[in-house]
Coordinates of C-alpha atoms in Angstrom, one line a residue:
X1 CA 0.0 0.0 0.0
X2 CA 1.2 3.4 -0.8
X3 CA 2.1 6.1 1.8
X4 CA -0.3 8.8 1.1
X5 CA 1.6 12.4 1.8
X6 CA -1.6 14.3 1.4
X7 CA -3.2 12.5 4.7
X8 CA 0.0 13.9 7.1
X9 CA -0.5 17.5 5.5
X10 CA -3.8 17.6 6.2
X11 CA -3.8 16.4 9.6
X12 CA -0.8 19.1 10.3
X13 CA -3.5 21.9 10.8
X14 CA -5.6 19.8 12.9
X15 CA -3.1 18.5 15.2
X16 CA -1.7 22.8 15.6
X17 CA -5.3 23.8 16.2
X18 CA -5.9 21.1 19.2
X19 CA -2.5 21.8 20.7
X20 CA -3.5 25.4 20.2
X21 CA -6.6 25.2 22.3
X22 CA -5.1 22.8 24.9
X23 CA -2.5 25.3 25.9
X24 CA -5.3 28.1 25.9
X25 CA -7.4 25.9 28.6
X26 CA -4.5 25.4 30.7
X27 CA -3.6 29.0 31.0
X28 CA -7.2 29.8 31.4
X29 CA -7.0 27.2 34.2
X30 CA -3.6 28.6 35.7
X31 CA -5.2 32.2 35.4
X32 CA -8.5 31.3 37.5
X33 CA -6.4 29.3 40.2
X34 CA -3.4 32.7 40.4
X35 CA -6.9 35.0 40.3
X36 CA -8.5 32.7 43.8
X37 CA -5.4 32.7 45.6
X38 CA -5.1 36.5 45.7
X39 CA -8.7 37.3 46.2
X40 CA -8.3 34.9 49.0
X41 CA -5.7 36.3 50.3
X42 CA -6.9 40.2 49.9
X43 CA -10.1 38.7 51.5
X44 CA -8.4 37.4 54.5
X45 CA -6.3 40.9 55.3
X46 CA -9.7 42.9 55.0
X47 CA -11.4 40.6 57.4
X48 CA -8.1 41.1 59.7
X49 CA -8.1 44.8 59.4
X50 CA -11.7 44.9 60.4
X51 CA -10.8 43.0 63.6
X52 CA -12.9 39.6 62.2
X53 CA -10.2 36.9 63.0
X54 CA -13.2 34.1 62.7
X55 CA -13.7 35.1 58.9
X56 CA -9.8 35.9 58.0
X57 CA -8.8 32.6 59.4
X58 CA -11.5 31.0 57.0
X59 CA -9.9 33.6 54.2
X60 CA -6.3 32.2 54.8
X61 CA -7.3 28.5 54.6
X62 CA -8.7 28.8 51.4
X63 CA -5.8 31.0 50.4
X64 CA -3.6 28.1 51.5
X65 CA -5.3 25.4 50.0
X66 CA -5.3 27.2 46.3
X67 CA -1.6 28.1 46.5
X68 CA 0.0 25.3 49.3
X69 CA 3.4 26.2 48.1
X70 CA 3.2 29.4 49.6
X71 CA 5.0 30.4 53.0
X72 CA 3.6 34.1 53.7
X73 CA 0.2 32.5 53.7
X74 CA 1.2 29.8 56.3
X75 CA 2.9 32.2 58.6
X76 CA -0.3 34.7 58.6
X77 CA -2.1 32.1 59.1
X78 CA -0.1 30.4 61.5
X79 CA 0.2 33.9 63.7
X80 CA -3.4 34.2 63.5
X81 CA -4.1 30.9 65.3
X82 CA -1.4 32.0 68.1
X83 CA -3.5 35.3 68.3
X84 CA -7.0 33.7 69.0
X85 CA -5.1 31.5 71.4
X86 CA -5.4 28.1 69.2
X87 CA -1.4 27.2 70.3
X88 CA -2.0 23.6 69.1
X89 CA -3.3 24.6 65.4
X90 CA -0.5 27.6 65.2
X91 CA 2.4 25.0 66.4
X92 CA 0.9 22.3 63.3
X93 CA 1.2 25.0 61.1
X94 CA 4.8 26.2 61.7
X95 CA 5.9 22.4 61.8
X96 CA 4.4 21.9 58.4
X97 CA 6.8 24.8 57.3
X98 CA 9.6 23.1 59.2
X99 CA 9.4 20.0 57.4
X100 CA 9.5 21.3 54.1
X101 CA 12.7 20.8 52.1
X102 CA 12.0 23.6 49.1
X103 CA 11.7 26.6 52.3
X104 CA 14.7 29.1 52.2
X105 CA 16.7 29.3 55.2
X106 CA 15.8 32.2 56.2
X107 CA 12.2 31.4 56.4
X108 CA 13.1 27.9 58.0
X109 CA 14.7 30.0 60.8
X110 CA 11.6 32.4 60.8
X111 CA 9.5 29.8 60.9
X112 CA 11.6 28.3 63.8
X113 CA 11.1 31.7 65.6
X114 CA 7.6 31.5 65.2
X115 CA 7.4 27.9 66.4
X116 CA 9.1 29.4 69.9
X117 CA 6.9 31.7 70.2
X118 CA 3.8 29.7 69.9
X119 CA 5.2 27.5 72.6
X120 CA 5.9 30.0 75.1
X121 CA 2.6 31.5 75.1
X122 CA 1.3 28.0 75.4
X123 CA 3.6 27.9 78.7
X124 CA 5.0 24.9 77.3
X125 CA 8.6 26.7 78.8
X126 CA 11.0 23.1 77.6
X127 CA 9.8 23.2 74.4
X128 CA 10.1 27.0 73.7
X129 CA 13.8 27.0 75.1
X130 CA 14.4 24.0 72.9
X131 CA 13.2 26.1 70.0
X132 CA 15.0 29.2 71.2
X133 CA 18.5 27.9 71.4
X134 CA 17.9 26.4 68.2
X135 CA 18.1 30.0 66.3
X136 CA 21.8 31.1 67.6
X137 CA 23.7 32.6 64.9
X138 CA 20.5 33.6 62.7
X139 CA 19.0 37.1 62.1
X140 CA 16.8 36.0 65.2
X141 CA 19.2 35.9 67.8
X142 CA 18.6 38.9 69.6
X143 CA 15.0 38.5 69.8
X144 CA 15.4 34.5 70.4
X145 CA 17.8 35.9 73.6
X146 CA 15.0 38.2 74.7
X147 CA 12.7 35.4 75.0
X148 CA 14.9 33.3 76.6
X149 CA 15.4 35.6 79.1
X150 CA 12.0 36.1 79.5
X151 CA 11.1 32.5 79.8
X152 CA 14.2 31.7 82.2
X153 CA 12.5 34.3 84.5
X154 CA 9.0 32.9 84.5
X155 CA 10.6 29.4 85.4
X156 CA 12.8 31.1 88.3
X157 CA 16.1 29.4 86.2
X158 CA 18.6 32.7 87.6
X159 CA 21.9 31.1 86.7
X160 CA 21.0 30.3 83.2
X161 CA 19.0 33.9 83.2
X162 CA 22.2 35.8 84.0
X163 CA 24.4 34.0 81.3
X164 CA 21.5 35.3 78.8
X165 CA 21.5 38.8 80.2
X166 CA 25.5 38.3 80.3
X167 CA 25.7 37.8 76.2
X168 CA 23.1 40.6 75.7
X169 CA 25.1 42.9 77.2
X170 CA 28.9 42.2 75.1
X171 CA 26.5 41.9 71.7
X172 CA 25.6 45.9 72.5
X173 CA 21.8 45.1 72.8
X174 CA 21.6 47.3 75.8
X175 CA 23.1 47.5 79.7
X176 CA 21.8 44.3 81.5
X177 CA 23.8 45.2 84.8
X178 CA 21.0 46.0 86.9
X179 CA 19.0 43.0 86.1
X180 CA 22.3 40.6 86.5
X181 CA 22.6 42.3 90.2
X182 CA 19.0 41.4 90.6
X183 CA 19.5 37.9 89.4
X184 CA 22.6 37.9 91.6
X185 CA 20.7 38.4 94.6
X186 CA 18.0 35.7 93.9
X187 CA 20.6 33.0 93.7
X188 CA 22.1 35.0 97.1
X189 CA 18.5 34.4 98.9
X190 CA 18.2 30.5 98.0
X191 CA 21.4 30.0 99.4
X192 CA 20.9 32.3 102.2
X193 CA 17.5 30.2 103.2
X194 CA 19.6 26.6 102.6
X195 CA 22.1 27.8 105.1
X196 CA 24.8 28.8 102.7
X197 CA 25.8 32.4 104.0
X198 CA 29.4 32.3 102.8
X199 CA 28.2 32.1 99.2
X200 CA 25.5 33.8 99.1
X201 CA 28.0 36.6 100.4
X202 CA 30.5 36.1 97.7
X203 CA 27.1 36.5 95.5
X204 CA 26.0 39.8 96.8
X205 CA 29.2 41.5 96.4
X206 CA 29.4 40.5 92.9
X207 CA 26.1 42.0 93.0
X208 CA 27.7 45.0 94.4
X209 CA 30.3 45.0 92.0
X210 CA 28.3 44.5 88.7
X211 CA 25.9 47.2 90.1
X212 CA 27.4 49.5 92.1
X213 CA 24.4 52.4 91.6
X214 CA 22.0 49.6 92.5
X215 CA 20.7 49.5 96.2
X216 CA 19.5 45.7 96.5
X217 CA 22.8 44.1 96.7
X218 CA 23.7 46.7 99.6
X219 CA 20.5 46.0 101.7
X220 CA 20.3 41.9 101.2
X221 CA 23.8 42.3 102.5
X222 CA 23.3 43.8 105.2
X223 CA 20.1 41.6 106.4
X224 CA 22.7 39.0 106.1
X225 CA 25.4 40.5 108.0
X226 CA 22.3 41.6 110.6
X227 CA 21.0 38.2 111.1
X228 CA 24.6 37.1 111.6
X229 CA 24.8 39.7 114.4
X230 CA 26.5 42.0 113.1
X231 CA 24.7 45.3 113.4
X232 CA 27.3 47.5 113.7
X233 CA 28.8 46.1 109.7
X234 CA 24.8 46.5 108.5
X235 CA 25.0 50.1 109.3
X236 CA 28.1 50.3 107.7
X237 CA 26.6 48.9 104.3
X238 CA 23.1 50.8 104.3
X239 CA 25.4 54.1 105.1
X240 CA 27.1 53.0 101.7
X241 CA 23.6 52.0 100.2
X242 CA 22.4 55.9 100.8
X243 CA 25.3 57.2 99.5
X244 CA 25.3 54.8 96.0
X245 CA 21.6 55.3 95.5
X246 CA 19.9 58.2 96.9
X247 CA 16.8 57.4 94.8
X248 CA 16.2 54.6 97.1
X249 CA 16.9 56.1 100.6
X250 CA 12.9 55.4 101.7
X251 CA 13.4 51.7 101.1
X252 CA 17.2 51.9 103.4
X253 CA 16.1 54.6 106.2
X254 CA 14.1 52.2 108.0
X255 CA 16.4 49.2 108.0
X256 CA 19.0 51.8 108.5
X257 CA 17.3 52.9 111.5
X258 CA 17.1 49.2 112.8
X259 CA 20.2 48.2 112.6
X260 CA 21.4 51.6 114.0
X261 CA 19.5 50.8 117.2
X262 CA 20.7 47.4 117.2
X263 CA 24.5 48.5 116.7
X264 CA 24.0 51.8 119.4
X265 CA 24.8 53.6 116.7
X266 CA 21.6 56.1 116.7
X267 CA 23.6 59.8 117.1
X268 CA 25.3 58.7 113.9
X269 CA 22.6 57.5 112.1
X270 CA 20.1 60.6 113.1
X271 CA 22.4 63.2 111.8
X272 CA 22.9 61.2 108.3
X273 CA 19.0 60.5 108.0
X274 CA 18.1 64.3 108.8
X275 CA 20.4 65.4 106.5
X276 CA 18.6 62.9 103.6
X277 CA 15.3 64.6 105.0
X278 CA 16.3 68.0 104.5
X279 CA 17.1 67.4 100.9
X280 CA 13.7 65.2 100.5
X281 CA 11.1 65.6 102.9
X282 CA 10.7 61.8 102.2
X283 CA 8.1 60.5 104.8
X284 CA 10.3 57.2 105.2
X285 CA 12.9 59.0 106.4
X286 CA 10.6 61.2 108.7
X287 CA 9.2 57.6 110.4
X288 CA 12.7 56.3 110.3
X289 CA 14.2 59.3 112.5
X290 CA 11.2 59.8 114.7
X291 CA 11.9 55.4 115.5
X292 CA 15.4 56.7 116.4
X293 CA 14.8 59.6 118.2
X294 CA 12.3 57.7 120.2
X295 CA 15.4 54.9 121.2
X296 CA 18.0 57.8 121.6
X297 CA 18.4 58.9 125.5
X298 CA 19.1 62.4 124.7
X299 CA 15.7 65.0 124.5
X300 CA 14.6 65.7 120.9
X301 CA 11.4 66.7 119.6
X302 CA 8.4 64.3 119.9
X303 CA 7.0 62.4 117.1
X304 CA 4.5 64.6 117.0
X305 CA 6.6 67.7 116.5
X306 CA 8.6 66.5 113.6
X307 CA 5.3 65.2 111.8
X308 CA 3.9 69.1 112.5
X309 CA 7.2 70.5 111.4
X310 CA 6.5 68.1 108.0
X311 CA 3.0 69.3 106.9
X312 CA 4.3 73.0 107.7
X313 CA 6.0 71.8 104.1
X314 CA 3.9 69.0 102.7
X315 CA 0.2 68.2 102.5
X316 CA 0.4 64.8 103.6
X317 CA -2.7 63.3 104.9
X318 CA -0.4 60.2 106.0
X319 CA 1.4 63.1 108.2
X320 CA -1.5 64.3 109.4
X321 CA -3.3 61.4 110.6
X322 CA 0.2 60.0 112.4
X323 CA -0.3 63.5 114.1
X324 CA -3.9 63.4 115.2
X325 CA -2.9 59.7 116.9
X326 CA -1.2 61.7 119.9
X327 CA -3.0 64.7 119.5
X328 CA -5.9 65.2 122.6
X329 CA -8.9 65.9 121.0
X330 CA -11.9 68.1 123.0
X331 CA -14.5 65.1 122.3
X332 CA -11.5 62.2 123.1
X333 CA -14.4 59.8 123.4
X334 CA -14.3 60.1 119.2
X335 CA -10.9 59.9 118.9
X336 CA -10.9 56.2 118.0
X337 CA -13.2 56.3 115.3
X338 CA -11.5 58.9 113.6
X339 CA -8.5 57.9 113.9
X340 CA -9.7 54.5 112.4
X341 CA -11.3 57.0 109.7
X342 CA -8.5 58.8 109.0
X343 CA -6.4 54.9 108.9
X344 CA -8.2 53.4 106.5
X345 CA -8.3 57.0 104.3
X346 CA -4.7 56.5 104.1
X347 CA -3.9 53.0 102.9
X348 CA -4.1 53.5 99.4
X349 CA -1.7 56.5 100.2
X350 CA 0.9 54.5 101.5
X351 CA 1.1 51.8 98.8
X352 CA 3.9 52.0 96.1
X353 CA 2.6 51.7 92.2
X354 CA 4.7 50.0 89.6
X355 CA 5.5 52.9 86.9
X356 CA 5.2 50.5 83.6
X357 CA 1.6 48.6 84.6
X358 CA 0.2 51.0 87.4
X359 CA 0.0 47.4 89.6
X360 CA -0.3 49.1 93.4
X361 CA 1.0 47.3 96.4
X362 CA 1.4 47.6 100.5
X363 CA 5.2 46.6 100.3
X364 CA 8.2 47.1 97.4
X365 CA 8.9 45.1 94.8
X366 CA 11.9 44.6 92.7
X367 CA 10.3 43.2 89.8
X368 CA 6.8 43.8 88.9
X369 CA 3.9 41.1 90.1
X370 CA 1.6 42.6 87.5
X371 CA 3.6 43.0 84.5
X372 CA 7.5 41.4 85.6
X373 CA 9.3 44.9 85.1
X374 CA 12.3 45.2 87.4
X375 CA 13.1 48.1 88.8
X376 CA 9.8 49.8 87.6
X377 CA 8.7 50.5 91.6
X378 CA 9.5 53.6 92.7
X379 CA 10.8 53.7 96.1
X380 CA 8.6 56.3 96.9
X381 CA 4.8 56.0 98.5
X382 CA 1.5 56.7 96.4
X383 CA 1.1 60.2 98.0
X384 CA 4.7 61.4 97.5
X385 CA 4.6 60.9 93.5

């Protein structure tokens, strides 16, 4: 049988105009599948701005599921289940990106950051510091440090805190000195409590050292060196306390005042405190030298004098109502219920407030209950701020 030419020539066109419209159904195809994932995705970020997480997480799904191959979608979609609090569905979604092999490295160790982070506000604190330690040397570092300093904090792990703060500090991301005295001083306490006062000594003057400005170190030290019975060394350390940190000289006048009595040490201690008080006119300091006066065997103004002498410069209702106690009134029979009044008027007054979170309590704290600041109490009273 003869090969017919004509057949193949005619069958050319047809064969072009099939391939033809193949290739235009696939693009048409490519172009609706590119035209849902962006819509979706546009969709999602206007549900987001409007503050409807419900509807953008719905948005990002179905962004995902047109385009799977893309990471920007998984990680807003990831962050928005941490968000809503959904830890378990945000940690899935991070892993997934983990366990890809075509993600770049620098979304692998983004994606390793976010993985941290989802466990640490799930309080899953092993985990996160697993993940954490995990992004050294990356463009994450810093942060990664932050949060590891964070989360050694919240789990009360001090020595590993202070080697955090220690490699913050020589990378230049700030002065960590005040909280590695703090963290000094914590490690200081436990051994303190366990019986260990030669090391928790060695621990508080590295404190001291690290921190000179900073007054805990100071006054731990000199609780320790007062319950081993030495008063006379305690003074000697809160006088060098007032003198480092004249901020804080509220928080030392009292203890200063005790150990001064202890030690029989109150002429010298009077003339430093009144000296801080005429500078101040901090209250503390008033309570502190009317304690010593009122131990001292020499005649000095009564309590009630030097709180007189006070509101003559200060409208303190604390003042006043410590004056009105020894004051005789004409109707004495009342006397008790005012000054119970006039007490209870004044406890909000005498309560110290954290400066970062406005969390108000009766005694000082070096690091915030409310919010974990350090250092954000002032060590002044409600009504002296």
């Amino acid at each position: 049988m003869d090969f017919d030419i004509t057949l193949i020539l005619m069958g050319l066109p047809v064969a072009f105009v099939l391939g033809w419209l193949a290739s235009r159904m696939d693009l048409r195809q490519l172009r609706m599948e590119n035209r849902q994932a962006p819509k979706a995705y546009f969709k999602g970020l206007n549900f987001l701005l409007n503050e409807q997480q419900d509807q953008a997480i719905d948005a990002f799904i179905e962004a995902v599921q047109n385009d799977p191959d893309t990471s920007e979608l998984h990680f807003a979609l990831g962050n928005l289940f941490r968000r809503r609090g959904e830890y378990e569905r945000a940690v899935r979604v991070h892993e997934h990106l983990l366990s890809r092999g075509d993600l770049s490295e620098d979304d692998r160790h983004r994606a390793q950051h976010a993985l941290a982070l989802d466990y640490l506000k799930a309080g899953l604190l092993d985990r996160a510091e697993d993940a954490l330690l995990k992004l050294e040397g990356t463009r994450f570092e810093a942060q990664a440090r932050l949060a590891l300093l964070a989360n050694y904090e919240r789990s009360r792990d001090w020595e590993h805190a202070a080697l955090v703060a220690q490699k913050l500090e020589s990378s230049g991301q700030g002065s960590f000195k005040g909280r590695l005295a703090h963290y000094l001083c914590e490690q200081a306490a436990t051994l303190a409590t366990a019986g260990h006062t030669e090391e928790a000594n060695v621990l508080l003057n590295e404190a001291i050292a690290t921190a000179p400005e900073a007054p805990r170190p100071r006054m731990d030290l000199a609780q320790l060196q007062s319950k081993a019975g030495h008063a006379a060394q305690a003074c000697t350390t809160l006088t060098d306390a007032m003198h480092a940190a004249p901020t804080a000289v509220g928080l030392i006048a009292p203890l200063l005042a005790q150990q001064a009595i202890a030690a029989g040490q109150e002429p010298k201690a009077l003339d430093l405190l009144k000296k801080v008080y005429a500078h101040g006119h901090s209250l503390d300091v008033l309570d502190a030298i009317v304690a010593l006066e009122a131990a001292s065997t020499h005649t000095t103004p009564t309590a009630r004098e030097w709180y007189a002498r006070h509101l003559e410069t200060e409208p303190s209702l604390v003042a006043a109502a410590k004056w009105i106690a020894g004051e005789k009134l004409e109707h004495e029979a009342f006397h008790p219920h005012v000054q119970r009044a006039l007490d209870n008027a004044v406890k909000p007054l005498t309560r110290y407030r954290c400066a970062a979170c406005g969390f108000e309590a009766k005694v000082h704290f070096w690091q915030c209950p409310g919010c974990q600041a350090w250092d954000s109490y002032p060590a002044r009273r409600v009504e002296e701020l």
